XYZ file of C-alpha atoms in Angstrom:
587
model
C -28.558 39.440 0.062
C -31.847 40.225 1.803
C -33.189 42.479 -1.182
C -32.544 39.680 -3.886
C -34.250 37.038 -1.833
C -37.127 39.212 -1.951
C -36.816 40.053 -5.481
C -37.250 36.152 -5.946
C -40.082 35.687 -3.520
C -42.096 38.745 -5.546
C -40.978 36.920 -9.278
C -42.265 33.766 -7.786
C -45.789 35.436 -6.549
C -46.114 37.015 -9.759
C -45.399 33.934 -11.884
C -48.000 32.163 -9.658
C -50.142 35.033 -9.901
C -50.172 34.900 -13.817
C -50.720 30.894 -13.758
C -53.960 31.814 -11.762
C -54.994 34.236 -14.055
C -53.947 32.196 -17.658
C -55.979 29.283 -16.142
C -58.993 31.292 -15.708
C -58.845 33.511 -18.785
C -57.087 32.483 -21.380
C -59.450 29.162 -21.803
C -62.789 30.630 -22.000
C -65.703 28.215 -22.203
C -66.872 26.424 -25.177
C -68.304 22.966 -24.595
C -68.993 22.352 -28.492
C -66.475 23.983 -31.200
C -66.062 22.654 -35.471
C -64.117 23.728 -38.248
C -64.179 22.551 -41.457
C -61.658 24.203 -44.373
C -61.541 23.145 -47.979
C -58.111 22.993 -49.072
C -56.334 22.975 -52.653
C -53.339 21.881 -52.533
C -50.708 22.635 -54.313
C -48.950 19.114 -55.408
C -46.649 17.342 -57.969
C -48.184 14.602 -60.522
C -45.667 11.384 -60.021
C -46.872 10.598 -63.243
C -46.084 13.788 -65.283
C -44.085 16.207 -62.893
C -46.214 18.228 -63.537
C -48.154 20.704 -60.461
C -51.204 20.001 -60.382
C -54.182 20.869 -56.897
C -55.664 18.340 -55.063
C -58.956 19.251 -53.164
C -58.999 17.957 -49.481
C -60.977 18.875 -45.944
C -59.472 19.621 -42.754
C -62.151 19.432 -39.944
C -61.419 19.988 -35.862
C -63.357 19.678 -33.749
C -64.303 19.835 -30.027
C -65.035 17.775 -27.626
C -61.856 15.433 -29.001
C -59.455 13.248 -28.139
C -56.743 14.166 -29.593
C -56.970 12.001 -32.553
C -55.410 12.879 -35.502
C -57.499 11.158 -38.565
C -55.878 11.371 -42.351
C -58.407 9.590 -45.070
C -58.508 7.569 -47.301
C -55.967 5.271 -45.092
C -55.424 3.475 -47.982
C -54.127 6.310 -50.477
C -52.698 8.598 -48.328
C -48.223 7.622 -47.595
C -47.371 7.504 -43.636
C -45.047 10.940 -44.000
C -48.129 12.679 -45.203
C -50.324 11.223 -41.941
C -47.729 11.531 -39.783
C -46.278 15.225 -40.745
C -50.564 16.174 -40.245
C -50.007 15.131 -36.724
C -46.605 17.436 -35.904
C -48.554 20.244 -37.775
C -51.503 20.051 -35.795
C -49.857 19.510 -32.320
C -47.409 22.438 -32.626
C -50.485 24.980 -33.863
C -52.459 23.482 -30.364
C -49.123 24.304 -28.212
C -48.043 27.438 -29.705
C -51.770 28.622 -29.347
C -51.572 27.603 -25.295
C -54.236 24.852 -26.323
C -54.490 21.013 -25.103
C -54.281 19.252 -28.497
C -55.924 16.255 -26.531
C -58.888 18.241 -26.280
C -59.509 18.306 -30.134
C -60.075 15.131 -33.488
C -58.535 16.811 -36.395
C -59.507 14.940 -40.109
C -57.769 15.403 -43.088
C -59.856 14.041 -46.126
C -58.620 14.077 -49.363
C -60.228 14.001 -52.697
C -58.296 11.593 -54.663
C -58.279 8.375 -55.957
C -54.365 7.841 -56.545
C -51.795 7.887 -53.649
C -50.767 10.659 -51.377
C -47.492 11.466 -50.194
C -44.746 13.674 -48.642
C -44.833 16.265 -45.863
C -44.551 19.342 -48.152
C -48.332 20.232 -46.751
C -47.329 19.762 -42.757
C -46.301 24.040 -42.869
C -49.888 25.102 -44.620
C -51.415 22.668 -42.433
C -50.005 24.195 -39.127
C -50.918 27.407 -40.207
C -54.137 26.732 -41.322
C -54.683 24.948 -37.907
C -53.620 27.856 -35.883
C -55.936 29.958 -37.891
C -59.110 27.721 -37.479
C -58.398 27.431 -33.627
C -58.468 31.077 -33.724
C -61.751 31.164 -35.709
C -59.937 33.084 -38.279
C -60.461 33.237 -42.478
C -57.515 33.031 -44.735
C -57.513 34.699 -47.787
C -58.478 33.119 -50.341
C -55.974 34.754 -53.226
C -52.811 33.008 -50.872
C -51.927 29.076 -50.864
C -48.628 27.989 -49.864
C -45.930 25.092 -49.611
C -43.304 23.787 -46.924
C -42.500 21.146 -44.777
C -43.010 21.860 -41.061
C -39.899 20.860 -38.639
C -40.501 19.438 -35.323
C -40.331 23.334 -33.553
C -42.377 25.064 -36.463
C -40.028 25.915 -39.303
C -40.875 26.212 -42.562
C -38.430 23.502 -44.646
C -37.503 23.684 -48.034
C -39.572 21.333 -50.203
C -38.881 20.355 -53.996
C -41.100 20.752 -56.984
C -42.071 24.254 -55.864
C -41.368 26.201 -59.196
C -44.297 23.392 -60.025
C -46.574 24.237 -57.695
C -46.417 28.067 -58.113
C -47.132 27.667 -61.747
C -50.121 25.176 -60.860
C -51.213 27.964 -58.162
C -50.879 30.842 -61.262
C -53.478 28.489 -62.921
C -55.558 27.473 -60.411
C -55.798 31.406 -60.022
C -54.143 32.427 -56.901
C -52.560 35.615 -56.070
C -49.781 34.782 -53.799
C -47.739 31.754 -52.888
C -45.901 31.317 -49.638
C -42.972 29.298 -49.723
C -40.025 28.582 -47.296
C -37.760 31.530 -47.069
C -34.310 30.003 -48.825
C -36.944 29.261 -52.096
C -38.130 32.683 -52.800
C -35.778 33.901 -54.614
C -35.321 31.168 -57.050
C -38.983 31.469 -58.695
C -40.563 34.172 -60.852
C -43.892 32.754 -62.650
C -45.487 35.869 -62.980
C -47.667 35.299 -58.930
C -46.217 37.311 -56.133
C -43.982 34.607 -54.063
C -43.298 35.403 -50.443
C -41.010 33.269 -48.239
C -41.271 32.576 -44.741
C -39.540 31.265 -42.240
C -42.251 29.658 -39.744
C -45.513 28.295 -39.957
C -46.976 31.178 -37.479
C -44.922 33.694 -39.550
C -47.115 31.979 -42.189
C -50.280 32.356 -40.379
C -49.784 36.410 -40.197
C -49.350 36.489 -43.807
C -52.549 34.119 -44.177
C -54.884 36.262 -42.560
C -54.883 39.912 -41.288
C -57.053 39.178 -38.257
C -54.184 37.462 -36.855
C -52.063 39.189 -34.337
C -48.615 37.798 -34.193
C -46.255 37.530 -31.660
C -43.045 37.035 -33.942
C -40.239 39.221 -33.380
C -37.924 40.304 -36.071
C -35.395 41.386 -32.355
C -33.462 39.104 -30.794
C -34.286 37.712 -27.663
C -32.784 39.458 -24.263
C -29.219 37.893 -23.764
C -29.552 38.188 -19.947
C -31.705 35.885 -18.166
C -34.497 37.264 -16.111
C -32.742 38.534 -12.657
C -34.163 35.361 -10.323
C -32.465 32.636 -12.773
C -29.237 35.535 -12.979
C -29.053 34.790 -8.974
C -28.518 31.240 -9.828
C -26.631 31.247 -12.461
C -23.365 31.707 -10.554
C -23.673 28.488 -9.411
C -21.759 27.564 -12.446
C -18.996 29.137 -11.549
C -17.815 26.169 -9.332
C -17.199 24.151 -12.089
C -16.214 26.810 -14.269
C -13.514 27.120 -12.242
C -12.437 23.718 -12.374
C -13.150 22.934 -15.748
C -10.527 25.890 -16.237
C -7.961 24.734 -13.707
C -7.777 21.113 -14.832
C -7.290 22.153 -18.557
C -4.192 24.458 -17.936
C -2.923 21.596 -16.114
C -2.942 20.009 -18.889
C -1.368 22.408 -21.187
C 2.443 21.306 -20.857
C 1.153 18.425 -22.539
C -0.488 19.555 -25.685
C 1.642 19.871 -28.856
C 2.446 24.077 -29.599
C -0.451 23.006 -32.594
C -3.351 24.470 -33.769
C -4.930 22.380 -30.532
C -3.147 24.131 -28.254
C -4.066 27.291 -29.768
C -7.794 26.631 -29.750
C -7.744 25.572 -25.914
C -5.922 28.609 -24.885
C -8.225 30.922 -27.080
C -11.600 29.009 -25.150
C -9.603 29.241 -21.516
C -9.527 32.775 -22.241
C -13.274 33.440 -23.154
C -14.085 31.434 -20.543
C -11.831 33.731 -17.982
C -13.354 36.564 -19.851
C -16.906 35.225 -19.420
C -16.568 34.415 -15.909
C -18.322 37.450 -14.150
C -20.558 37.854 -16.885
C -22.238 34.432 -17.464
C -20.740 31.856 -15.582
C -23.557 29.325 -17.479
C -21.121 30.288 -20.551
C -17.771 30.232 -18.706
C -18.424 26.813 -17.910
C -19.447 25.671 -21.279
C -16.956 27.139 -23.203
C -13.953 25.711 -20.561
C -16.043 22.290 -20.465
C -14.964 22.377 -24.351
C -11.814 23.210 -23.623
C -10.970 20.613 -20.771
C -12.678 17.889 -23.400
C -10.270 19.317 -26.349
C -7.079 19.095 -23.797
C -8.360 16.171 -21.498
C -9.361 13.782 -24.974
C -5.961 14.599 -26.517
C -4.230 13.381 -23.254
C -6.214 10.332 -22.955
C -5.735 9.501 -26.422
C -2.346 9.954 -26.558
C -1.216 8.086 -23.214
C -4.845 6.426 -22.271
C -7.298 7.018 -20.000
C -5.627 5.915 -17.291
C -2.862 8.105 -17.585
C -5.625 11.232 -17.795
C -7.863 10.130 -14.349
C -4.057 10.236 -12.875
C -2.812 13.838 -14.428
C -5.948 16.014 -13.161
C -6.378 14.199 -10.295
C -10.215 12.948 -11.223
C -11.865 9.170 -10.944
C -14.531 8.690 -13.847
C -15.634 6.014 -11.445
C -15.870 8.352 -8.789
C -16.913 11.412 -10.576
C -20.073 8.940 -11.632
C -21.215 7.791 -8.227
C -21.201 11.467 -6.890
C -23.000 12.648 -9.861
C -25.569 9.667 -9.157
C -25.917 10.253 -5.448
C -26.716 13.674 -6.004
C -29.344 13.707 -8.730
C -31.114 10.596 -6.930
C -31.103 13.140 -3.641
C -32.339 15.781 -5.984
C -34.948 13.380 -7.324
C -36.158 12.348 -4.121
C -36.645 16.159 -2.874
C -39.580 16.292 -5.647
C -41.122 12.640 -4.428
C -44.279 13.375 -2.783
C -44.791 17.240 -3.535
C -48.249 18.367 -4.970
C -46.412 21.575 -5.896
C -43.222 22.238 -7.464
C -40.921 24.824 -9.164
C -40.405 24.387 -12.634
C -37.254 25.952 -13.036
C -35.901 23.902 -10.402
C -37.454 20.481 -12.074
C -35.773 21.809 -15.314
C -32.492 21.695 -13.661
C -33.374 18.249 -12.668
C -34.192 17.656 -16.397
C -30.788 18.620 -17.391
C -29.085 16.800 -14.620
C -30.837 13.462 -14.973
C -30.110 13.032 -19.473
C -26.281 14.240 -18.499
C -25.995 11.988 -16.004
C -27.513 9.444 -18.349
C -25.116 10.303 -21.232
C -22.165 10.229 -18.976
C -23.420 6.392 -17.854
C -23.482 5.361 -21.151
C -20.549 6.546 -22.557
C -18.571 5.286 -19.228
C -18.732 2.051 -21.099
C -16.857 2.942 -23.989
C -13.644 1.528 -25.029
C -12.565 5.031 -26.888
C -10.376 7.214 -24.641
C -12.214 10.455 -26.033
C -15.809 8.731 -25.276
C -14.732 8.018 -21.668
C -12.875 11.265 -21.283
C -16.940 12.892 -22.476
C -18.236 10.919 -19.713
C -16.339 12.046 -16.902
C -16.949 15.652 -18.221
C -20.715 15.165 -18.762
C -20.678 13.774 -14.915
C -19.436 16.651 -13.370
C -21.680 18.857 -15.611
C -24.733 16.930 -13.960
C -23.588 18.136 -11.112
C -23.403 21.520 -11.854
C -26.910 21.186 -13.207
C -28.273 19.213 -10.080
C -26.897 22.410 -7.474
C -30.354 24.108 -9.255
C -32.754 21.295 -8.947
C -34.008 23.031 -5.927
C -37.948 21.485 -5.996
C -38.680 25.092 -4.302
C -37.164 27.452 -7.552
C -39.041 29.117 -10.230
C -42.799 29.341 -10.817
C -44.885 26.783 -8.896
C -46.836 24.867 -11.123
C -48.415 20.987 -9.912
C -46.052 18.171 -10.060
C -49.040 16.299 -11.744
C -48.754 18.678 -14.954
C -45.291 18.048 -15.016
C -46.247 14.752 -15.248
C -47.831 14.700 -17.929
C -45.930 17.199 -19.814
C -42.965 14.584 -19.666
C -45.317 11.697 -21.082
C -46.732 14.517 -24.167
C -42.768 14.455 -25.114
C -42.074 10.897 -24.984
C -45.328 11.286 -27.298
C -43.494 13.450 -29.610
C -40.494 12.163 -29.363
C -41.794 8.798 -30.927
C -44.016 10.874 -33.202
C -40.732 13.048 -34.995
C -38.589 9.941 -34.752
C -41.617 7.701 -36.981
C -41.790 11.640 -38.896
C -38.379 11.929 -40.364
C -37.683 7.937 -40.314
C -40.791 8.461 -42.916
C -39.425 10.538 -44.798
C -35.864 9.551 -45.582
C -36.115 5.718 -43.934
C -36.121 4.249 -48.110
C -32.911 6.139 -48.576
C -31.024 5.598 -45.214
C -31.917 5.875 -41.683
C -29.098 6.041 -38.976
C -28.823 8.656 -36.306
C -26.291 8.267 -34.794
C -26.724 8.899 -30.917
C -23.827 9.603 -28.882
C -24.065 5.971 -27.242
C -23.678 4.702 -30.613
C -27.596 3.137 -29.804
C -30.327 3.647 -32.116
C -33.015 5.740 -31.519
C -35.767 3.369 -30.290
C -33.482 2.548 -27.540
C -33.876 6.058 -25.741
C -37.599 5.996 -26.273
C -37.585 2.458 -24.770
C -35.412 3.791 -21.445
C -37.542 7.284 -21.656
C -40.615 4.796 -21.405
C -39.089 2.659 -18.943
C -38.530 6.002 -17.348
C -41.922 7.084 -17.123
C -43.161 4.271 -15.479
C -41.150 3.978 -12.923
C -42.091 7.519 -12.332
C -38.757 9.138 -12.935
C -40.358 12.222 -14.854
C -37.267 14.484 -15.000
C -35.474 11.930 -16.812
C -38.066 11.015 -19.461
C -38.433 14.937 -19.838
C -34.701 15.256 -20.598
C -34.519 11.997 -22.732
C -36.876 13.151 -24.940
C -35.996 16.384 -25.372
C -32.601 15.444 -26.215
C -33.869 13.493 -28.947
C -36.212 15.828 -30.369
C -33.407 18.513 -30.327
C -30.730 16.060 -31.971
C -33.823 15.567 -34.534
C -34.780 19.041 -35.236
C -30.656 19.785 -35.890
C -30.494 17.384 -38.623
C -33.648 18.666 -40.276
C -31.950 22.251 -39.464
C -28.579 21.376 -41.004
C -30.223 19.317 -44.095
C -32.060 22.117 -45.353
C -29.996 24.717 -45.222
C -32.412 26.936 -42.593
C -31.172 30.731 -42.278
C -29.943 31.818 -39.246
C -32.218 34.965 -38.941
C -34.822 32.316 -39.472
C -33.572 30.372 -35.918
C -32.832 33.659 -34.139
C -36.581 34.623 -35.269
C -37.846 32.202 -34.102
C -36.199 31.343 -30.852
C -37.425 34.950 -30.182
C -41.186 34.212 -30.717
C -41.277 31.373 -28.538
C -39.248 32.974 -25.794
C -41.989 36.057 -26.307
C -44.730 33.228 -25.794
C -43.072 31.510 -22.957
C -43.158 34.207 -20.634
C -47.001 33.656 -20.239
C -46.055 30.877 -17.794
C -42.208 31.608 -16.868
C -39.098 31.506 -19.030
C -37.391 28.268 -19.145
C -34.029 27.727 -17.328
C -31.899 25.962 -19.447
C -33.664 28.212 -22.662
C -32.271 31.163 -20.545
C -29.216 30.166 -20.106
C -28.892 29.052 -23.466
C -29.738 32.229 -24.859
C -27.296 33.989 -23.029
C -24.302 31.432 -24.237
C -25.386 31.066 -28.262
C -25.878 35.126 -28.811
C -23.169 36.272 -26.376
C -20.381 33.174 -26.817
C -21.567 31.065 -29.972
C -20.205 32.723 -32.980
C -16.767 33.325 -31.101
C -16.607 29.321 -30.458
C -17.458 28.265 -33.297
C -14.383 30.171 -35.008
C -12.406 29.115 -32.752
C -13.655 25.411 -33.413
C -14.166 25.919 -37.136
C -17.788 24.485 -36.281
C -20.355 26.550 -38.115
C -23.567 24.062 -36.448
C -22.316 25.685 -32.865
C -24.511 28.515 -32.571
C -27.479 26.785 -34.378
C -27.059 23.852 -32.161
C -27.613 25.790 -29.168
C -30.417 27.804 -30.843
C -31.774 24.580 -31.673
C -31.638 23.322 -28.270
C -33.021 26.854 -27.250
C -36.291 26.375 -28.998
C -36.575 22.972 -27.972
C -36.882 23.966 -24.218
C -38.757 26.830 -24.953
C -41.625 24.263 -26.399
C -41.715 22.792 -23.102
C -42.451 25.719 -21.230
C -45.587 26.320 -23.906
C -46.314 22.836 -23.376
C -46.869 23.305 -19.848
C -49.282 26.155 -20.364
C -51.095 24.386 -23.050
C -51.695 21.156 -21.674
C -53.157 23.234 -18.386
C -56.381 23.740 -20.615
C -59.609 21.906 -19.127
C -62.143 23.244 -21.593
C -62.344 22.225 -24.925
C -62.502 25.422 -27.106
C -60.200 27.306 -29.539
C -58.720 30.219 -28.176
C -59.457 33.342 -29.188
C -62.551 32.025 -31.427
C -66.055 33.360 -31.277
C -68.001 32.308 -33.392
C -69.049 29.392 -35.182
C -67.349 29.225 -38.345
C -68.613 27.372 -41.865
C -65.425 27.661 -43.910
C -67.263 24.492 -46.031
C -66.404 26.869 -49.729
C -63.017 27.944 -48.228
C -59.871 27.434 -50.444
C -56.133 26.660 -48.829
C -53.264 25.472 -50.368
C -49.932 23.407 -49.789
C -48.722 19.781 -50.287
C -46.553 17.773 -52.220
C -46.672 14.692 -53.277
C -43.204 13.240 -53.033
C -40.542 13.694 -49.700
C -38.605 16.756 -49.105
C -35.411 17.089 -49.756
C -34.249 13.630 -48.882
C -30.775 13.340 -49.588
C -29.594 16.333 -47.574
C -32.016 15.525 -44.348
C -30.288 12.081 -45.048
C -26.889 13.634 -45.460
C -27.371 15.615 -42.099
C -28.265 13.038 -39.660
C -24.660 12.187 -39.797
C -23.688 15.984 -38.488
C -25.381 14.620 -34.813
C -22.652 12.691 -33.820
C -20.834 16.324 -33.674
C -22.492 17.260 -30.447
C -19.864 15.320 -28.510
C -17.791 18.429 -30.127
C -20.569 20.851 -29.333
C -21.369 19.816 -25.858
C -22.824 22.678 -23.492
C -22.390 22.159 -19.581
């Protein structure tokens, strides 16, 4: 006992330790910093189908203020604007740099409209290069929509554009991974699956951190410690559903709750993060069949639990939890994460409490008791110690970006149809009005978790829509985790880890839910984005990177945008697949 709470107290110096050191070193000076890149890019006449290249300039600059600029206003479609903005923000973050320290302009040379988000992936990558002070080459263009964590989306037209880059006299195209194969023009094609992926290939100054290995299913050995604090409800989760048991029909139902109770026995000693998830779904299989069968009622009085009840102790003891951080100058981020998790839980559970539906109300007892389980971690004193300031204003960047990828894909598909259906059956805007609300009244853990949820819920339908491959997801879940351990691996991205690559595939058989795994991935990468966040938005002076020295890229050559919306009908198609998470719930 004595050894691992010095094992902790050594992590935790040498987490603070490397936040000393990343805020001193890895922002060098640079009070004045410009690029300016000509780009061709690759694009799709409306009026012929035809691909044609349109020129355009893409100029940062430093001292900014974060302003994201696409001209002419008048020509140039919201998704194209707005995609610019995700692109440019996710370069700054995955680079550890404060986007609000940079103006980024996008000119283009045309006199007809502009449209689509098929350039957002060359634009990322040709922003991370410039705030690297890195060339591309100039034989390579490339097309793809960028997704709200950095993966490259298919796009359509592209056979049009590679034969438009053959003319235009390029060497290479870059295209999303799942469209490689389909094209042969006579030009070497190369798919990718990320838009930093896409930045290696670009140039071969750049260094990348991408991983073709997955991540380490273990969390690091201080969050390991913690981690049995799932077991509580693990346990419980477990007892209540073979309680339940005598009840079920001998159906496939009953077959599939047995088959999790057993994983989850299994699991137990291993990851007890995972135990409790997988016997969470279990309970909500065996618990939801109850309740629908003989009502809710009946259900509160078979396992011996008061949604009412369950509700007010969850409350109590995030508010207590929230009120240990009130004040601090200083606090630990894994323990705020927990907090994170906690507070949109206990949310969901609230919301859902005022269902009608048996199976809603029978989610929000579960989702109560899994705040809890969350809220035993919010210690204010656990993980790295990073300013309660900078958390902060991390949470208000994601409200940010939460409103930015809901106006993003609402842009893209909102002339076809638009509903997302949230597991409160409210739209969107709602959340971002109560993660707004949130932020005023200075309850940072919840806006944090709010918007995160949303962006993750989001990023699955763009996932699902287009068809991503999984070694893309596991790839890049890996990079990111890589990256994240500059500041201090995220909790919940830990734990996640451990539950999609150990548990994941075996649930979703059992289920017969192929999103499972890809869901939690999903969610994975989401988290891990906050922890770069953090580390980004720590920069003070305005500079790129890892440049040095000035750069005039005014005769440089990129390539990548379409003119019309990607792949509408199946983004479209997938925002419908969100509702599943009430399926696909993790503890």
């Amino acid at each position: 006992m004595t050894r691992r709470a010095g094992s902790t107290r050594a992590f935790s110096a040498v987490a603070l330790l490397l936040f000393i050191l990343l805020g001193v070193y890895s922002q060098p000076a640079l009070s004045e910093y410009s690029a300016r890149i000509k780009l061709g890019l690759l694009a799709v006449d409306g009026a012929t189908g035809n691909g044609i290249v349109v020129d355009a300039w893409l100029s940062i600059t430093s001292p900014g203020s974060g302003r994201v600029v696409v001209e002419p206003r008048d020509l140039v479609e919201e998704s194209t604007a707005l995609s610019t903005r995700v692109a440019f923000y996710l370069a700054s973050i995955v680079d550890g740099i404060n986007p609000g320290l940079f103006d980024v302009r996008v000119e283009f040379e045309t006199d007809t409209p502009v449209g689509g988000p098929s350039a957002s992936g060359f634009m990322a990558a040709a922003s991370l290069l410039a705030l690297r002070g890195l060339l591309p080459d100039t034989d390579t263009t490339m097309t793809g929509m960028v997704s709200l964590t950095g993966f490259i989306l298919p796009v359509a037209g592209v056979s049009d554009k590679v034969a438009a880059a053959k003319s235009a006299g390029y060497k290479r195209v870059l295209v999303p991974l799942s469209e490689a194969g389909n094209i042969s023009n006579g030009i070497d094609v190369e798919g990718v699956c990320t838009f930093e992926e896409a930045a290696s290939r670009l140039s071969s100054g750049y260094v990348s951190a991408l991983t073709h290995e997955k991540p380490p299913i273990q969390p690091p050995e201080p969050i390991r410690e913690k981690e049995v604090e799932f077991s509580h409800h693990a346990q419980l989760f477990m007892e209540k559903a073979t309680a339940l048991l005598d009840e079920i029909p001998r159906d496939d139902t009953r077959r599939a709750i047995m088959a999790l109770l057993d994983k989850a026995r299994e699991a137990l000693d291993k990851s007890p993060y995972s135990a409790a998830s997988i016997a969470f779904m279990a309970l909500y299989m065996a618990a939801s069949s109850i309740a629908g069968q003989h009502g809710f009622d009946y259900l509160e009085e078979k396992i011996g639990l008061s949604l009412d009840t369950v509700l007010a102790n969850a409350s109590s003891t995030v508010e207590a939890r929230l009120q240990e951080f009130s004040g601090r100058s200083v606090c630990g981020l894994w323990g705020y994460e927990a907090l994170a998790a906690a507070s949109i839980r206990l949310y969901l559970a609230e919301h859902a409490a005022d269902s009608t539906k048996p199976d809603v109300r029978t989610l929000a007892l579960l989702r109560a008791l899994s705040a809890e389980s969350w809220a035993r971690l919010a210690d204010p004193d656990f993980g790295p110690k990073v300013p309660c300031s900078l958390l902060g204003s991390v949470a208000e960047f994601f409200v940010d970006y939460m409103q930015l990828s809901y106006n993003y894909i609402r842009s893209i598909v909102g002339h076809v149809v638009f509903h997302i259906p949230m597991p409160d059956d409210r739209d969107v805007s709602a959340w971002i009005s109560d993660a707004r609300k949130s932020l005023e009244e200075g309850n940072y853990p919840l806006a944090l978790g709010l918007a995160l949820y949303v962006v993750s819920s989001l990023e699955e339908s763009l996932a699902h829509g287009s068809g991503l491959p999984s070694t893309c997801i596991e790839r890049h879940m890996a990079f990111l985790e890589k990256l994240s351990w500059m500041r201090g691996p995220s909790l919940p991205a830990s734990l996640l880890i451990e539950y999609a690559l150990g548990y994941g595939s075996y649930v979703e058989n059992v289920l017969g839910d192929p999103f499972i795994q890809e869901s939690l991935e999903v969610d994975t990468a989401v988290w891990l984005l906050h922890s770069l966040a953090i580390r980004a938005l720590t920069a003070e002076a305005a500079q790129a990177s890892t440049a040095r020295a000035p750069l005039q890229w005014s005769d440089y050559y990129l390539a990548g945008i379409a003119a019309e919306a990607a792949l509408i009908a199946l983004i479209g198609y997938s925002l419908a697949l969100v509702s599943r998470r009430a399926r696909a719930e993790e503890v």
